[in-house]
CSV table of N, CA and C in Angstrom, one decimal:
chain,number,residue,atom,x,y,z
A,1,MET,N,-5.6,0.5,-12.3
A,1,MET,CA,-5.0,0.5,-11.0
A,1,MET,C,-4.1,-0.8,-10.9
A,2,PRO,N,-2.8,-0.6,-11.1
A,2,PRO,CA,-1.8,-1.7,-11.1
A,2,PRO,C,-1.7,-2.4,-9.8
A,3,THR,N,-1.9,-3.7,-9.8
A,3,THR,CA,-1.6,-4.5,-8.6
A,3,THR,C,-0.1,-4.7,-8.6
A,4,VAL,N,0.6,-4.4,-7.5
A,4,VAL,CA,2.0,-4.6,-7.4
A,4,VAL,C,2.4,-5.7,-6.6
A,5,LEU,N,1.5,-6.3,-5.8
A,5,LEU,CA,1.8,-7.4,-4.9
A,5,LEU,C,0.6,-8.0,-4.4
A,6,ARG,N,0.6,-9.3,-4.2
A,6,ARG,CA,-0.5,-10.1,-3.5
A,6,ARG,C,0.2,-10.9,-2.5
A,7,ILE,N,-0.3,-10.8,-1.2
A,7,ILE,CA,0.2,-11.6,-0.1
A,7,ILE,C,-1.0,-12.0,0.7
A,8,GLY,N,-1.1,-13.3,0.8
A,8,GLY,CA,-2.3,-13.9,1.5
A,8,GLY,C,-3.6,-13.3,1.0
A,9,PRO,N,-4.4,-12.7,1.8
A,9,PRO,CA,-5.7,-12.2,1.4
A,9,PRO,C,-5.6,-10.7,0.9
A,10,TYR,N,-4.4,-10.2,0.8
A,10,TYR,CA,-4.2,-8.8,0.5
A,10,TYR,C,-3.8,-8.5,-0.9
A,11,ARG,N,-4.3,-7.5,-1.5
A,11,ARG,CA,-3.9,-7.0,-2.8
A,11,ARG,C,-3.3,-5.6,-2.5
A,12,VAL,N,-2.1,-5.4,-3.0
A,12,VAL,CA,-1.4,-4.1,-2.8
A,12,VAL,C,-1.3,-3.4,-4.2
A,13,PHE,N,-1.8,-2.2,-4.3
A,13,PHE,CA,-1.9,-1.5,-5.5
A,13,PHE,C,-1.8,0.0,-5.4
A,14,PHE,N,-1.8,0.7,-6.5
A,14,PHE,CA,-2.0,2.2,-6.5
A,14,PHE,C,-2.9,2.5,-7.7
A,15,PHE,N,-3.5,3.7,-7.7
A,15,PHE,CA,-4.3,4.1,-8.7
A,15,PHE,C,-3.5,4.9,-9.8
A,16,SER,N,-3.8,4.8,-11.0
A,16,SER,CA,-3.0,5.4,-12.1
A,16,SER,C,-3.0,6.9,-11.9
A,17,ALA,N,-3.9,7.5,-11.2
A,17,ALA,CA,-4.0,8.9,-11.0
A,17,ALA,C,-3.3,9.4,-9.7
A,18,ASP,N,-2.6,8.5,-9.0
A,18,ASP,CA,-1.9,8.8,-7.8
A,18,ASP,C,-0.6,9.5,-7.9
A,19,GLY,N,-0.1,9.6,-9.1
A,19,GLY,CA,1.3,10.1,-9.3
A,19,GLY,C,1.6,11.5,-8.7
A,20,GLY,N,0.5,12.3,-8.5
A,20,GLY,CA,0.8,13.6,-7.9
A,20,GLY,C,0.9,13.6,-6.4
A,21,GLU,N,0.7,12.5,-5.8
A,21,GLU,CA,0.8,12.4,-4.3
A,21,GLU,C,2.1,11.8,-4.0
A,22,PRO,N,2.5,11.9,-2.7
A,22,PRO,CA,3.7,11.2,-2.2
A,22,PRO,C,3.5,9.7,-2.5
A,23,MET,N,4.7,9.0,-2.6
A,23,MET,CA,4.6,7.5,-2.8
A,23,MET,C,3.8,6.8,-1.8
A,24,HIS,N,2.9,6.0,-2.2
A,24,HIS,CA,2.0,5.3,-1.3
A,24,HIS,C,1.4,4.1,-2.0
A,25,VAL,N,0.8,3.2,-1.2
A,25,VAL,CA,0.1,2.1,-1.8
A,25,VAL,C,-1.3,2.0,-1.0
A,26,HIS,N,-2.2,1.3,-1.7
A,26,HIS,CA,-3.5,1.0,-1.1
A,26,HIS,C,-3.4,-0.6,-0.9
A,27,ILE,N,-4.0,-1.0,0.2
A,27,ILE,CA,-4.0,-2.4,0.4
A,27,ILE,C,-5.5,-2.8,0.7
A,28,GLU,N,-6.0,-3.8,0.0
A,28,GLU,CA,-7.4,-4.2,0.2
A,28,GLU,C,-7.5,-5.7,0.5
A,29,ARG,N,-8.6,-5.9,1.3
A,29,ARG,CA,-9.0,-7.3,1.5
A,29,ARG,C,-10.5,-7.2,1.5
A,30,GLU,N,-11.1,-7.9,0.6
A,30,GLU,CA,-12.6,-7.8,0.4
A,30,GLU,C,-13.0,-6.4,0.3
A,31,ASP,N,-13.9,-5.9,1.1
A,31,ASP,CA,-14.3,-4.5,1.0
A,31,ASP,C,-13.6,-3.6,2.0
A,32,ARG,N,-12.5,-4.0,2.6
A,32,ARG,CA,-11.8,-3.3,3.5
A,32,ARG,C,-10.5,-2.7,2.9
A,33,ILE,N,-10.1,-1.5,3.3
A,33,ILE,CA,-8.9,-0.9,2.6
A,33,ILE,C,-8.1,-0.1,3.5
A,34,ALA,N,-6.8,0.1,3.2
A,34,ALA,CA,-5.9,1.0,4.0
A,34,ALA,C,-5.0,1.6,2.9
A,35,LYS,N,-4.5,2.8,3.3
A,35,LYS,CA,-3.5,3.5,2.5
A,35,LYS,C,-2.3,3.8,3.4
A,36,PHE,N,-1.1,3.5,2.8
A,36,PHE,CA,0.1,3.7,3.5
A,36,PHE,C,1.1,4.5,2.7
A,37,TRP,N,1.6,5.6,3.3
A,37,TRP,CA,2.8,6.3,2.7
A,37,TRP,C,3.9,5.3,2.7
A,38,LEU,N,4.9,5.4,1.8
A,38,LEU,CA,6.0,4.5,1.7
A,38,LEU,C,7.3,5.2,2.3
A,39,ASP,N,7.4,6.5,2.4
A,39,ASP,CA,8.6,7.1,2.8
A,39,ASP,C,8.4,8.3,3.7
A,40,PRO,N,8.3,8.1,5.0
A,40,PRO,CA,8.4,6.9,5.7
A,40,PRO,C,7.1,6.1,5.7
A,41,VAL,N,7.2,4.8,6.0
A,41,VAL,CA,6.0,4.0,6.1
A,41,VAL,C,5.1,4.5,7.2
A,42,ARG,N,3.9,4.8,6.8
A,42,ARG,CA,2.9,5.4,7.8
A,42,ARG,C,1.5,5.2,7.3
A,43,LEU,N,0.6,4.8,8.2
A,43,LEU,CA,-0.8,4.6,7.8
A,43,LEU,C,-1.4,6.0,7.6
A,44,VAL,N,-2.1,6.1,6.5
A,44,VAL,CA,-2.8,7.4,6.1
A,44,VAL,C,-4.3,7.3,6.4
A,45,VAL,N,-4.9,6.2,5.8
A,45,VAL,CA,-6.3,6.0,5.9
A,45,VAL,C,-6.6,4.5,6.1
A,46,SER,N,-7.6,4.2,6.9
A,46,SER,CA,-8.1,2.8,6.9
A,46,SER,C,-9.6,2.8,7.0
A,47,GLY,N,-10.1,1.7,6.5
A,47,GLY,CA,-11.6,1.5,6.5
A,47,GLY,C,-11.9,0.1,6.7
A,48,GLY,N,-12.4,-0.3,7.9
A,48,GLY,CA,-12.9,-1.6,8.2
A,48,GLY,C,-11.9,-2.6,8.7
A,49,LEU,N,-10.6,-2.2,8.8
A,49,LEU,CA,-9.6,-3.1,9.3
A,49,LEU,C,-9.3,-2.8,10.8
A,50,ASN,N,-9.1,-3.9,11.6
A,50,ASN,CA,-8.9,-3.7,13.0
A,50,ASN,C,-7.4,-3.4,13.2
A,51,ARG,N,-7.0,-3.0,14.4
A,51,ARG,CA,-5.7,-2.6,14.7
A,51,ARG,C,-4.7,-3.7,14.5
A,52,SER,N,-5.0,-4.9,14.9
A,52,SER,CA,-4.1,-6.0,14.7
A,52,SER,C,-3.8,-6.3,13.2
A,53,GLU,N,-4.9,-6.2,12.4
A,53,GLU,CA,-4.7,-6.4,11.0
A,53,GLU,C,-3.9,-5.3,10.4
A,54,LEU,N,-4.1,-4.1,10.8
A,54,LEU,CA,-3.3,-2.9,10.3
A,54,LEU,C,-1.9,-3.1,10.7
A,55,ARG,N,-1.6,-3.6,11.8
A,55,ARG,CA,-0.2,-3.9,12.2
A,55,ARG,C,0.5,-4.9,11.3
A,56,ASP,N,-0.3,-6.0,11.0
A,56,ASP,CA,0.2,-7.0,10.0
A,56,ASP,C,0.4,-6.4,8.6
A,57,ILE,N,-0.5,-5.6,8.2
A,57,ILE,CA,-0.4,-4.9,6.9
A,57,ILE,C,0.8,-4.0,6.9
A,58,GLU,N,1.0,-3.2,7.9
A,58,GLU,CA,2.1,-2.3,8.0
A,58,GLU,C,3.4,-3.1,7.9
A,59,GLN,N,3.5,-4.3,8.5
A,59,GLN,CA,4.7,-5.1,8.4
A,59,GLN,C,4.9,-5.6,7.0
A,60,ILE,N,3.9,-5.9,6.3
A,60,ILE,CA,4.0,-6.3,4.9
A,60,ILE,C,4.5,-5.2,4.1
A,61,VAL,N,4.0,-4.0,4.3
A,61,VAL,CA,4.5,-2.8,3.6
A,61,VAL,C,6.0,-2.6,3.9
A,62,ARG,N,6.4,-2.6,5.2
A,62,ARG,CA,7.8,-2.5,5.5
A,62,ARG,C,8.7,-3.5,4.9
A,63,ASP,N,8.2,-4.8,4.9
A,63,ASP,CA,9.0,-5.9,4.4
A,63,ASP,C,9.2,-5.8,2.9
A,64,ASN,N,8.3,-5.1,2.2
A,64,ASN,CA,8.3,-5.1,0.7
A,64,ASN,C,8.5,-3.6,0.2
A,65,ARG,N,8.9,-2.7,1.1
A,65,ARG,CA,9.0,-1.3,0.8
A,65,ARG,C,9.8,-1.0,-0.5
A,66,ASP,N,11.0,-1.6,-0.6
A,66,ASP,CA,11.9,-1.4,-1.7
A,66,ASP,C,11.2,-1.8,-3.0
A,67,GLN,N,10.6,-2.9,-3.1
A,67,GLN,CA,9.9,-3.4,-4.2
A,67,GLN,C,8.7,-2.5,-4.6
A,68,LEU,N,8.0,-2.0,-3.6
A,68,LEU,CA,6.8,-1.2,-3.8
A,68,LEU,C,7.3,0.2,-4.4
A,69,MET,N,8.4,0.7,-3.8
A,69,MET,CA,8.9,2.0,-4.3
A,69,MET,C,9.4,1.9,-5.7
A,70,ARG,N,10.1,0.8,-6.1
A,70,ARG,CA,10.5,0.5,-7.4
A,70,ARG,C,9.3,0.5,-8.4
A,71,ALA,N,8.2,-0.2,-8.0
A,71,ALA,CA,7.0,-0.3,-8.8
A,71,ALA,C,6.4,1.1,-9.0
A,72,TRP,N,6.4,1.9,-8.0
A,72,TRP,CA,5.9,3.2,-8.1
A,72,TRP,C,6.7,4.0,-9.1
A,73,ASN,N,8.0,4.0,-8.9
A,73,ASN,CA,8.9,4.8,-9.8
A,73,ASN,C,8.8,4.3,-11.2
A,74,ASP,N,8.8,3.0,-11.4
A,74,ASP,CA,8.7,2.5,-12.8
A,74,ASP,C,7.4,2.9,-13.4
A,75,TYR,N,6.3,2.9,-12.7
A,75,TYR,CA,5.0,3.2,-13.3
A,75,TYR,C,4.9,4.7,-13.5
A,76,PHE,N,5.3,5.6,-12.6
A,76,PHE,CA,5.1,7.0,-12.7
A,76,PHE,C,6.3,7.8,-13.3
A,77,SER,N,7.4,7.1,-13.7
A,77,SER,CA,8.5,7.8,-14.3
A,77,SER,C,8.1,8.3,-15.6
A,78,ASP,N,8.6,9.5,-16.0
A,78,ASP,CA,8.2,10.1,-17.2
A,78,ASP,C,9.0,9.5,-18.3
């Protein structure tokens, strides 16, 4: 599971088996996790994160969307 970004307490990554799904990232902090689609940026799943933190994480995803999409394409391109 490649880590594509670390910001503050957050690790942004995807699983190597995620290539069959739409572009997305998982974001974790300790034992809490969220999943965001990248196009458009939208929360898919969250576990243990409060609304305020999810808003902060969504902004991180938005601010770094181009980089995250490039990392996805680089990793999953044939």
